[in-house]
XYZ file of C-alpha atoms in Angstrom:
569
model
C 38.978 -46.856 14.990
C 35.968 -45.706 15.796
C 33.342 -48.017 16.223
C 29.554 -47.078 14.897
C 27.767 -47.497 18.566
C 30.566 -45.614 19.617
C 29.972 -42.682 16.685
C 26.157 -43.068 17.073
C 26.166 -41.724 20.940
C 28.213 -39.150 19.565
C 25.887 -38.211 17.238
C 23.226 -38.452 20.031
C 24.615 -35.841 21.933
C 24.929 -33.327 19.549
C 21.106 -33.874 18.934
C 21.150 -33.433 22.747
C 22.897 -30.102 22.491
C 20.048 -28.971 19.478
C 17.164 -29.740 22.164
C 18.430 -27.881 24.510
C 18.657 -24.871 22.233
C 14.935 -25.457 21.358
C 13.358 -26.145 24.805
C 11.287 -23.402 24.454
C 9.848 -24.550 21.571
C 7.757 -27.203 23.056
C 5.802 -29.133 20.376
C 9.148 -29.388 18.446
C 11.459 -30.835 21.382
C 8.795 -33.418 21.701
C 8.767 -34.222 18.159
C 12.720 -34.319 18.234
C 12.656 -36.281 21.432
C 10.916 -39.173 20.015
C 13.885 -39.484 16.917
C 15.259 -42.915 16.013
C 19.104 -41.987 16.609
C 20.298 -44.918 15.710
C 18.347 -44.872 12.220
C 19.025 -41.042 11.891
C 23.359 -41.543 12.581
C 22.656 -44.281 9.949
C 21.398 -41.615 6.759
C 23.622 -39.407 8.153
C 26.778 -41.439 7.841
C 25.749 -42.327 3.922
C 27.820 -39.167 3.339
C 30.943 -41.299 3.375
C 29.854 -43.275 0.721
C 31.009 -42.477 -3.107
C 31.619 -43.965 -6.704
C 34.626 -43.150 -7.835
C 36.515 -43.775 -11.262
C 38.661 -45.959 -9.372
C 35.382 -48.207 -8.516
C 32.888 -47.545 -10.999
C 30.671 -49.996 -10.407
C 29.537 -50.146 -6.976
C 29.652 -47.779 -4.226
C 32.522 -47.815 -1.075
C 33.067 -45.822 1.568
C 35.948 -43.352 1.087
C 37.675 -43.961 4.442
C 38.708 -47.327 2.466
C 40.796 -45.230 0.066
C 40.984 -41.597 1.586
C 44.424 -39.737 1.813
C 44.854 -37.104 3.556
C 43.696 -33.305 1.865
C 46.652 -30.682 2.818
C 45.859 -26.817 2.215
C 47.661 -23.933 1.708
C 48.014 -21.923 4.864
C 50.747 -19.059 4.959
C 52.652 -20.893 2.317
C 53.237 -24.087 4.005
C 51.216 -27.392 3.352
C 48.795 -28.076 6.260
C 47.294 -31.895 6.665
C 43.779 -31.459 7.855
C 42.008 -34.483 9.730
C 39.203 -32.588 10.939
C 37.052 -29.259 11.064
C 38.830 -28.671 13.770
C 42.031 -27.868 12.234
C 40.481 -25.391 9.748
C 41.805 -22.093 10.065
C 39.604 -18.425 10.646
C 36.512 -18.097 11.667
C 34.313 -20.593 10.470
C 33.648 -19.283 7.553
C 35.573 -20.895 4.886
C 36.147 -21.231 0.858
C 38.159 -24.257 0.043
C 39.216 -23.982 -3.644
C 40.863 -26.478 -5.718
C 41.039 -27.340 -9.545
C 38.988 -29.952 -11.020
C 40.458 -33.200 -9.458
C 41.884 -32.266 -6.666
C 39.443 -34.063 -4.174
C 37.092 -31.340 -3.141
C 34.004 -33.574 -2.783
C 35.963 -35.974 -1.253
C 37.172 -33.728 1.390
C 34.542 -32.512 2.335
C 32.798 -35.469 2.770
C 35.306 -37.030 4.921
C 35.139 -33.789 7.273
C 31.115 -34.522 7.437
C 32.328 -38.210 8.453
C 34.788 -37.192 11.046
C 32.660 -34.525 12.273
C 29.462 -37.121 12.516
C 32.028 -39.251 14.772
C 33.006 -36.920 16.833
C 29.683 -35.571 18.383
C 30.868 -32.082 18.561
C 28.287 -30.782 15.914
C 25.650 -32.209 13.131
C 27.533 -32.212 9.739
C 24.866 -30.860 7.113
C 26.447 -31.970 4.041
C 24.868 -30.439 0.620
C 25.544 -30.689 -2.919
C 25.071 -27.475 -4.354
C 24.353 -28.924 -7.905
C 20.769 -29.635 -6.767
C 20.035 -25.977 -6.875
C 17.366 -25.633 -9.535
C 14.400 -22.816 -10.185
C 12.309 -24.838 -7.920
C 14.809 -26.084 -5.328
C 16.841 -23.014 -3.503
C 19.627 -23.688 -1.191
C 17.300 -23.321 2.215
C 15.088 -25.855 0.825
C 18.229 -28.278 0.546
C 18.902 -27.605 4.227
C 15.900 -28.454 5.496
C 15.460 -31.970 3.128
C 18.952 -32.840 4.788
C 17.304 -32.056 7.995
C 14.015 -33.894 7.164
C 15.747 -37.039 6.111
C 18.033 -36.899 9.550
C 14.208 -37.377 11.117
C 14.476 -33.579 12.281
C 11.082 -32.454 10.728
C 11.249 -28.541 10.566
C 10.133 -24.895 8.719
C 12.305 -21.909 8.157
C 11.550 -20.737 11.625
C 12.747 -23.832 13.586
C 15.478 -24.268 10.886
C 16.923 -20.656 12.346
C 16.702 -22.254 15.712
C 18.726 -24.897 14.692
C 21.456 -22.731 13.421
C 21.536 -20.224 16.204
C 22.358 -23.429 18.865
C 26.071 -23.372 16.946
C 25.384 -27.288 16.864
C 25.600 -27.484 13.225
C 28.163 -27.198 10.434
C 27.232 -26.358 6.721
C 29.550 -28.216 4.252
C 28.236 -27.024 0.324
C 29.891 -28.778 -1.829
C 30.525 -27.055 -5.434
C 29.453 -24.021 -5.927
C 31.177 -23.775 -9.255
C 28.051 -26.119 -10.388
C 25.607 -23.522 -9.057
C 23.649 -22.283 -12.515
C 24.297 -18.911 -13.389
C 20.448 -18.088 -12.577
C 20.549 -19.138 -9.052
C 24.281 -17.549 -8.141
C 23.509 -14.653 -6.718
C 20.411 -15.588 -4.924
C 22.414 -18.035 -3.322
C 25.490 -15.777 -2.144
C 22.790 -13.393 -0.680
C 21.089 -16.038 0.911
C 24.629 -17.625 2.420
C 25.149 -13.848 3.493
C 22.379 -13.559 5.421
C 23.598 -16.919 7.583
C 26.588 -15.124 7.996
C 25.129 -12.259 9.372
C 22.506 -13.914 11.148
C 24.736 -16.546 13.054
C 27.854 -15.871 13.738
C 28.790 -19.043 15.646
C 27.654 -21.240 12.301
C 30.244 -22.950 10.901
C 30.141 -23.004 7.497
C 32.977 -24.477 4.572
C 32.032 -23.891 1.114
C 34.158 -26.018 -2.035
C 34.726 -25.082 -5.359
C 36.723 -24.248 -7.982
C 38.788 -21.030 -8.329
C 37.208 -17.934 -10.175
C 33.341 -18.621 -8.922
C 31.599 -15.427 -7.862
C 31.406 -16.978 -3.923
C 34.969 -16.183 -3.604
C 34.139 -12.683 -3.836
C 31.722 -13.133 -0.852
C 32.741 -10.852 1.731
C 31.826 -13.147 4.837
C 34.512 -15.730 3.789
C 38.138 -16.709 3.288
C 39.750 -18.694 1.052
C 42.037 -20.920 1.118
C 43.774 -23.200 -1.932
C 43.531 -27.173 -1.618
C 47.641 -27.763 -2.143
C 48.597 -29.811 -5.449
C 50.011 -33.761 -5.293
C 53.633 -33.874 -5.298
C 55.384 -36.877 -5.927
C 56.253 -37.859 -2.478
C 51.997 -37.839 -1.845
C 52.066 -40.894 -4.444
C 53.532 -43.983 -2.408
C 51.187 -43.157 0.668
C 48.151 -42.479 -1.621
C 48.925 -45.460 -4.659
C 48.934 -47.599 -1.298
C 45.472 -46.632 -0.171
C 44.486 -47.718 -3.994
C 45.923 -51.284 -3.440
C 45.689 -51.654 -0.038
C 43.407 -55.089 -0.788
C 44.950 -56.028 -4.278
C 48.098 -58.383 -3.850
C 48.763 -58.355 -7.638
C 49.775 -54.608 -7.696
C 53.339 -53.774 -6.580
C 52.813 -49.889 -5.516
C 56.704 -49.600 -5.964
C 57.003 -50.697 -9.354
C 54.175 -47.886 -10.450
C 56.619 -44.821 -8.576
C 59.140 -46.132 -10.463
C 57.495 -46.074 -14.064
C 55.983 -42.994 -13.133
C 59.726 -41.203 -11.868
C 61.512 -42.710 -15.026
C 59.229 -41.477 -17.411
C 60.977 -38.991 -19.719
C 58.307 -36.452 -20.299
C 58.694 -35.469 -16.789
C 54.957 -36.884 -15.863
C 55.700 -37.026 -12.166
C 55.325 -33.476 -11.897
C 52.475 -32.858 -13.993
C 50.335 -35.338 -11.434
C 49.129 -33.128 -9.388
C 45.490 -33.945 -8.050
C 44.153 -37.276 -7.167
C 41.712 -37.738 -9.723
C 45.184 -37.411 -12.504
C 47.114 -40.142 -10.023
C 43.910 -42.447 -10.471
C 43.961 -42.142 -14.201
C 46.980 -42.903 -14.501
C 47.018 -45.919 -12.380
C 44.241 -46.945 -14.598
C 45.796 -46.805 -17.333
C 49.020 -48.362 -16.090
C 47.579 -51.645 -14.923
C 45.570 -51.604 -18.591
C 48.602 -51.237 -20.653
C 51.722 -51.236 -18.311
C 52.989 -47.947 -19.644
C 52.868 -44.160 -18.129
C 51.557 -41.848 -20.642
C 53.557 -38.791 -21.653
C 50.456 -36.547 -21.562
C 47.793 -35.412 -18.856
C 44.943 -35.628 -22.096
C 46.356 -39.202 -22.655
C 44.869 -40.510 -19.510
C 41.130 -39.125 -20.346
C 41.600 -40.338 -24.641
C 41.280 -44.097 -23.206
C 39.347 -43.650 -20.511
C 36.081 -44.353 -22.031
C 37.778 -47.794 -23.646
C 39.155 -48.875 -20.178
C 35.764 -48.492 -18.165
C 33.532 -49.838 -21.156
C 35.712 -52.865 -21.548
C 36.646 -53.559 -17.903
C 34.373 -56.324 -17.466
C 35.595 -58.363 -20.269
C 38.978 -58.190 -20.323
C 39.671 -61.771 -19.159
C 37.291 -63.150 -21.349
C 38.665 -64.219 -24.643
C 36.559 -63.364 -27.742
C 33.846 -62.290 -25.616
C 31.781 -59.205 -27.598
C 29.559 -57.225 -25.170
C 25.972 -56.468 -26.808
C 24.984 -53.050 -25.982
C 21.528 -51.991 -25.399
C 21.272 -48.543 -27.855
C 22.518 -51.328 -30.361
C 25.639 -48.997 -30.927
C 29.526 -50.869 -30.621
C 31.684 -49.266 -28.678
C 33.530 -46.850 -30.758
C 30.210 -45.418 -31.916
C 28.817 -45.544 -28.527
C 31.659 -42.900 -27.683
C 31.180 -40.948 -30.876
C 27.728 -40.451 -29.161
C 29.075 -39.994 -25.477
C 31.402 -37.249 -27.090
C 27.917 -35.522 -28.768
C 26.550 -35.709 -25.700
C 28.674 -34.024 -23.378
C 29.123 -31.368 -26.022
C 25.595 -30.458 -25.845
C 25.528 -31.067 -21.819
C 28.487 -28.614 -21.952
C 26.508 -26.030 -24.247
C 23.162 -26.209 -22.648
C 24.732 -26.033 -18.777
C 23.861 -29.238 -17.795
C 25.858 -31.311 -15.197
C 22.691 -32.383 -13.580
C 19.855 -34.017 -16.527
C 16.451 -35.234 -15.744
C 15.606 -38.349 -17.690
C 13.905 -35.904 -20.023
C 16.284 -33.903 -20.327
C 19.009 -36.162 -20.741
C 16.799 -38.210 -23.190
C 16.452 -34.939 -25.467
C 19.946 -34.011 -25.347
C 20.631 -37.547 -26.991
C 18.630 -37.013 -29.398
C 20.494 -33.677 -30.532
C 23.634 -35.893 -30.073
C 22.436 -38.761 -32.302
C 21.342 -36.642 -35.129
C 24.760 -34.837 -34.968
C 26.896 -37.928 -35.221
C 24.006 -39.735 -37.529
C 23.698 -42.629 -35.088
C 20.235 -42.199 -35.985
C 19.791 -45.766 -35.363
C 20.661 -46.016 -31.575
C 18.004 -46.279 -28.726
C 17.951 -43.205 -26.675
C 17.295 -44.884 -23.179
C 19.609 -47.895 -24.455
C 22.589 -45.363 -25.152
C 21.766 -44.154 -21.183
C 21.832 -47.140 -19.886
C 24.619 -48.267 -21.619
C 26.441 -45.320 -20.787
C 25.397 -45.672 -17.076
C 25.994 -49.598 -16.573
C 28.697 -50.153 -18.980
C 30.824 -46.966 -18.102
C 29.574 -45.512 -14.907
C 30.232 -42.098 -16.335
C 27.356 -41.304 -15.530
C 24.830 -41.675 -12.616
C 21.643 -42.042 -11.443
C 20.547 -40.984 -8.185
C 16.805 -39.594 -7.242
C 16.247 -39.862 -10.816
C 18.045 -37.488 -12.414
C 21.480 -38.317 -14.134
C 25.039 -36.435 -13.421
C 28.656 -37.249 -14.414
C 30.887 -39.040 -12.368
C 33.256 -35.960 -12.694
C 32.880 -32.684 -13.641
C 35.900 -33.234 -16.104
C 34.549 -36.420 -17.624
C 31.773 -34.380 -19.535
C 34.628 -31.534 -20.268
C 36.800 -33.426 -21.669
C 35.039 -35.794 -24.013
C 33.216 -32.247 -24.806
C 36.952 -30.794 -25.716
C 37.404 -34.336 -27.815
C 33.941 -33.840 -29.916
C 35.382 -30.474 -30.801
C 38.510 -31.481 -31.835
C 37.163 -34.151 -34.072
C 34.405 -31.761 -35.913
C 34.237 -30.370 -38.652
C 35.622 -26.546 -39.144
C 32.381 -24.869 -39.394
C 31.279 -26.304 -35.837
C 34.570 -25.351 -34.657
C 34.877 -21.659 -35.487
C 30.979 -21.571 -34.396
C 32.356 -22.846 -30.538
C 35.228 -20.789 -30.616
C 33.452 -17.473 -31.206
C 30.764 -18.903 -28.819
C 34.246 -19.385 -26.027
C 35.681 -15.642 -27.143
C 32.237 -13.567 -26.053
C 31.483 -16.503 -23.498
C 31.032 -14.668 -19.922
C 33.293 -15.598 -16.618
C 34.804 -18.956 -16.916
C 31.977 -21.007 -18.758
C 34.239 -22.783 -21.219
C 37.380 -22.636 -19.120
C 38.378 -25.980 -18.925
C 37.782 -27.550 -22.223
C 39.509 -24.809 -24.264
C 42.673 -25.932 -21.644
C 41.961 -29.502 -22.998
C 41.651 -28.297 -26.461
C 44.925 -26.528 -26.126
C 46.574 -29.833 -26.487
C 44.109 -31.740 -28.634
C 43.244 -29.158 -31.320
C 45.941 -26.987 -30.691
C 46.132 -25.131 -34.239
C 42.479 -24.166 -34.569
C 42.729 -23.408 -30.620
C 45.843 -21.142 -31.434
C 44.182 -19.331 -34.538
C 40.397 -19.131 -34.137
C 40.618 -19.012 -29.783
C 43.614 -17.567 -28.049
C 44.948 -15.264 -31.081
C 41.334 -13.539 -30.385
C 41.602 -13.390 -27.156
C 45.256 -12.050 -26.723
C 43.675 -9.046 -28.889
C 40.919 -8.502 -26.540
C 43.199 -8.040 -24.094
C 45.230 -5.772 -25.716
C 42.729 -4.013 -26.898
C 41.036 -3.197 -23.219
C 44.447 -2.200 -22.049
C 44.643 0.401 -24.761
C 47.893 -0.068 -26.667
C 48.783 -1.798 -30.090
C 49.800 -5.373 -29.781
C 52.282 -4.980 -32.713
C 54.387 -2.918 -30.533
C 53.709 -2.639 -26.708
C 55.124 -0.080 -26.090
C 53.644 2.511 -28.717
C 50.968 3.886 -26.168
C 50.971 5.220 -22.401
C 49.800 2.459 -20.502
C 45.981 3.065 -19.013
C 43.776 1.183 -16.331
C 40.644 2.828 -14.769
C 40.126 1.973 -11.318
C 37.358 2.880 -9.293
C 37.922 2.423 -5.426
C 35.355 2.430 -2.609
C 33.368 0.652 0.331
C 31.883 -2.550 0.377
C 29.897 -3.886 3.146
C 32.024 -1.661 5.830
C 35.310 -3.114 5.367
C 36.033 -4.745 2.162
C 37.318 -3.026 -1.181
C 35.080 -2.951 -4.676
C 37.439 -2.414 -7.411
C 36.530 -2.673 -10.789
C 38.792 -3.103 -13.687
C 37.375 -1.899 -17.669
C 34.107 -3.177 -16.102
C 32.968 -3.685 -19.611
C 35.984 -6.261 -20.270
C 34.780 -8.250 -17.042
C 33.953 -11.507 -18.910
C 37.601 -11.093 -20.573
C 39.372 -10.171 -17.452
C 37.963 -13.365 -15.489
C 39.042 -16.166 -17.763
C 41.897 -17.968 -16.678
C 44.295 -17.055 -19.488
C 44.003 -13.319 -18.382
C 43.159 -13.503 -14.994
C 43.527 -9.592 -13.901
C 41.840 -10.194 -10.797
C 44.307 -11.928 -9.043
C 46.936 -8.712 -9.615
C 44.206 -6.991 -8.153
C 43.923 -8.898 -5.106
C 47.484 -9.245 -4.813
C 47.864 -5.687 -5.494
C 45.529 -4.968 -2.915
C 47.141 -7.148 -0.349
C 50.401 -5.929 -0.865
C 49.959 -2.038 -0.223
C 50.915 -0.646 2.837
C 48.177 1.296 3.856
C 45.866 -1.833 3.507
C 45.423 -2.252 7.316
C 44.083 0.618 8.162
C 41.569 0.750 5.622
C 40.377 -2.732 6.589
C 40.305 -1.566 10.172
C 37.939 1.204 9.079
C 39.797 4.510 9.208
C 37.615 6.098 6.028
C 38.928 9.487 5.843
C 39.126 11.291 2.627
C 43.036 11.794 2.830
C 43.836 7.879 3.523
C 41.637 6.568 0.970
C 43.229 9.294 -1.749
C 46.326 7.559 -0.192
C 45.499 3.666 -0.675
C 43.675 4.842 -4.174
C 47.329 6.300 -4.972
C 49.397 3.695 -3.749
C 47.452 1.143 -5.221
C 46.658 1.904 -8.229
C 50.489 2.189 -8.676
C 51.102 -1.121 -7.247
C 48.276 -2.513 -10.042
C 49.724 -0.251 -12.849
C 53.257 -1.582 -12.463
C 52.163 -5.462 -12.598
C 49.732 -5.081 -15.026
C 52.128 -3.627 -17.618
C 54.515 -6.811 -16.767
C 51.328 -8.782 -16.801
C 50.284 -7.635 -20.348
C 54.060 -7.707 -21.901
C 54.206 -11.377 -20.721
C 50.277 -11.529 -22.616
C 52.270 -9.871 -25.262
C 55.374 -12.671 -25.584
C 52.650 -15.458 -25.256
C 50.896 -13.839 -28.111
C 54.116 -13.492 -30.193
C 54.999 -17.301 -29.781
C 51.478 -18.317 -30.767
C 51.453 -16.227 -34.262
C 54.751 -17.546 -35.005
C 53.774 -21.371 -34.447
C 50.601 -20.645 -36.291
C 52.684 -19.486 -39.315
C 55.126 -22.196 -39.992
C 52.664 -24.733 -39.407
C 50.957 -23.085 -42.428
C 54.034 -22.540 -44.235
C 54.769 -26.101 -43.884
C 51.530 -27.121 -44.742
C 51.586 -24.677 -47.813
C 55.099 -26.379 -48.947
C 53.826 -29.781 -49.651
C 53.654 -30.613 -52.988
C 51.631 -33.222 -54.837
């Protein structure tokens, strides 16, 4: 183990290795000189220190309860203890469904890296992005509060040494207003400094995985030998929890759960849930529908007759009625990040919908941020503990409206663009699967048929089409665009084209020569031939599997109608 003087003169050099780089720059390398290290390794190592679900209530440093993050390199599962053992060239896109421990990983990197000396970890959470705040502006705050005072100019300095290593956490929570100024600005670093390290997290399908400086790799899923090792780190200070006894519920559980757990944050769910009621639930939406009941009541569990008094004056099923509002409207107004303002006027939407008219607005956020922890408050603005905390209980307020709001969100999801409503229309596929079925994916199936130009009734009717348009991008890389038009269609996850693209594109045999440059007329005619019948040939398959999907889902709608148009009073 590492110990912190140890770490701190670690730390020290590295800031050695940036004054070098900036001798010239005299007034500056005397400001730097005169830097508290000690006091500067200290802010720098609060990077280690999270809330999780697991401990809602106060904060701990993740080292206590990390597990090792593995990623997908040539097909095989690669541990990865430092930046170090990241593959490429520095420039890196580490994707992973909600869950899976993004944050977490790359917060540990910052801590090892911090340790080590080699370089200055500049951790940043993306979500701060605003209209006012840009990305650069980040940088340099994480610089300023390190004690390293400096302007755009010096900040280029910095970079140049190599010394440093950018770690942007979420870009998936980047608003849509800010994306692209922030890809052109992460560009620009790329081009700029070539020796800056920088590893970029988010989910898969954001517009940064397009970026042509960087490559992606996939955070690997849980599996269920992962569990032992990583329930162990969970319990590693509670001698009331046998670890062993949880594998085993979880491996004789007859809906096959063990292989549904596949990221940490489901594993820590469901150990909640276990120790609450000793059971392993048969479905992954189980573990978020008491979620809200475990974390509210946790407290006062081992207090008989004991009623908590909430401050919005609300008890605690209507206190989640109006947590359910609320993320709905977080969820329709693009808010993962709230200012108290903000966050007071979206409960006031969220009271008037439920008619909990008589709840206190800053009692329901403090209640919801004491009592819960689902929500935090740091620099005074409030986010959710997790991404899917506000998606699901968004999902659950849909399920439980009435039909008008319904059909009103599902149009809303069906002309949504990219992936905005991606993950609670997978939630609501389980928990309001008919009017999901009928007024969502039935719609959607068609669009899809409809942009590949044949009748879904019988797939087979027309010639199959696609228009392709192949050229350069940025020197090497290829800019293909499928029924541009379709584009918000062809991104969501339930007819996610691109990927056949990609693969398409990786798979043709011409494909290293074009990346090596060789532009003549003939090869690209060539790689424009090849491919596109590469793409034409798995799209068809593609679309007839669209096409059985579609078929399964009319048929299910229709007997549960029939059934329901059988009964008899």
């Amino acid at each position: 183990m590492i110990t912190e003087a140890v770490a701190a003169e670690g730390f020290k050099i590295a800031l050695n290795a940036i004054f070098q780089q900036l001798k010239k720059t005299s007034s500056l390398y005397a400001k730097l000189k005169s830097i508290d290290v000690d006091n500067s390794y200290l802010k720098a190592s609060k990077v280690e220190e999270v809330k999780t679900i697991w401990q809602v209530d106060k904060v701990v440093n993740l080292n206590d309860f990390y597990y090792p993050s593995k990623i997908n390199i040539d097909s095989k599962r690669v541990e990865i203890n430092t930046l170090e053992d990241l593959p490429g060239n520095g420039k890196l896109i580490i994707q992973g469904t909600a869950g899976q421990g993004k944050s977490i990983f790359l917060r540990y990197l910052a801590g090892t890296e911090l340790k080590s000396g080699t370089k200055i970890p500049i951790f940043i959470e993306l979500r701060k992005i605003t209209n006012k705040i840009n990305i650069q502006d980040l940088i340099l705050s994480s610089l300023d509060n390190l004690g390293i005072d400096c302007d755009e100019k010096i900040l280029g300095n910095i970079l140049q040494s190599g010394k440093c290593t950018l770690l942007l956490d979420a870009f998936d929570e980047v608003n849509e207003s800010q994306v692209q100024d922030t890809i052109s600005y992460l560009d620009n670093l790329c081009s700029k400094y070539h020796s800056l390290q920088i590893i970029i997290s988010s989910r898969p399908g954001s517009h940064i995985q397009r970026a042509t400086f960087f490559r992606v790799f996939d955070l690997c899923p849980l599996i269920p030998s992962d569990f032992p090792a990583m329930l162990e780190k969970f319990f590693h200070d509670d001698k009331n929890t046998n670890v062993d006894d949880i594998v085993k519920a979880i491996h004789e559980n007859g809906a096959g759960i063990a292989y549904l757990i596949t990221t940490p944050l489901l594993l820590t769910l469901l150990t909640i849930t276990y120790k609450s009621y000793h059971r392993i639930p048969e479905r992954l939406h189980e573990f978020y529908d008491n979620l809200f009941y475990l974390l509210v009541n946790r407290h006062d569990s081992t207090k008989p007759g004991f009623s908590r008094e909430f401050k919005s004056g609300l008890n605690e099923v209507q206190l989640e009625d109006l947590f359910r509002a609320f993320c709905f409207y977080c969820m329709i107004e693009r808010k993962d990040t709230l200012t108290h303002t903000e966050a007071v006027s979206i409960t006031k939407k969220a009271k008037l919908i439920t008619q909990h008219n008589e709840a206190s607005e800053s009692g329901f956020l403090d209640d919801t941020k004491n009592n819960t922890c689902l929500i935090i408050e740091e620099g005074f603005e409030y986010h959710f503990i997790h991404k899917s905390i506000k998606e699901y209980h968004a999902a659950s307020f849909i399920s439980k409206s009435p039909l008008q709001l319904k059909e009103k969100f599902y149009i809303l999801a069906v002309n949504a663009q990219g992936q905005q409503f991606d993950q609670e229309i997978k939630y609501l596929k389980n928990i309001d699967s008919y009017y999901c079925d009928k007024l969502f994916l039935t719609k959607m199936y068609n669009k899809l048929f409809k942009a590949a130009r044949f009748d879904e009734k019988s797939i087979d009717s027309d010639p199959f089409l696609v228009d392709i348009n192949v050229g350069i991008f940025n020197g090497k890389a290829l800019q293909i665009s499928w029924l541009e038009s379709n584009r918000a269609m062809n991104e969501t996850v339930y007819f996610n084209t691109s990927q056949i693209i990609f693969d398409a594109m990786r798979d043709s045999p011409l494909k290293e020569k074009y990346a090596l440059g060789d532009f003549s007329l003939n090869l690209l005619d060539a790689f424009e031939d090849e491919f596109l019948n590469i793409f034409s040939n798995r799209m068809e398959k593609f679309v007839k599997s669209k096409h059985e999907e579609f078929s399964a889902i009319e048929k299910r709608i229709l007997q549960q109608e029939s059934a329901i148009n059988n009964i008899h009073f």
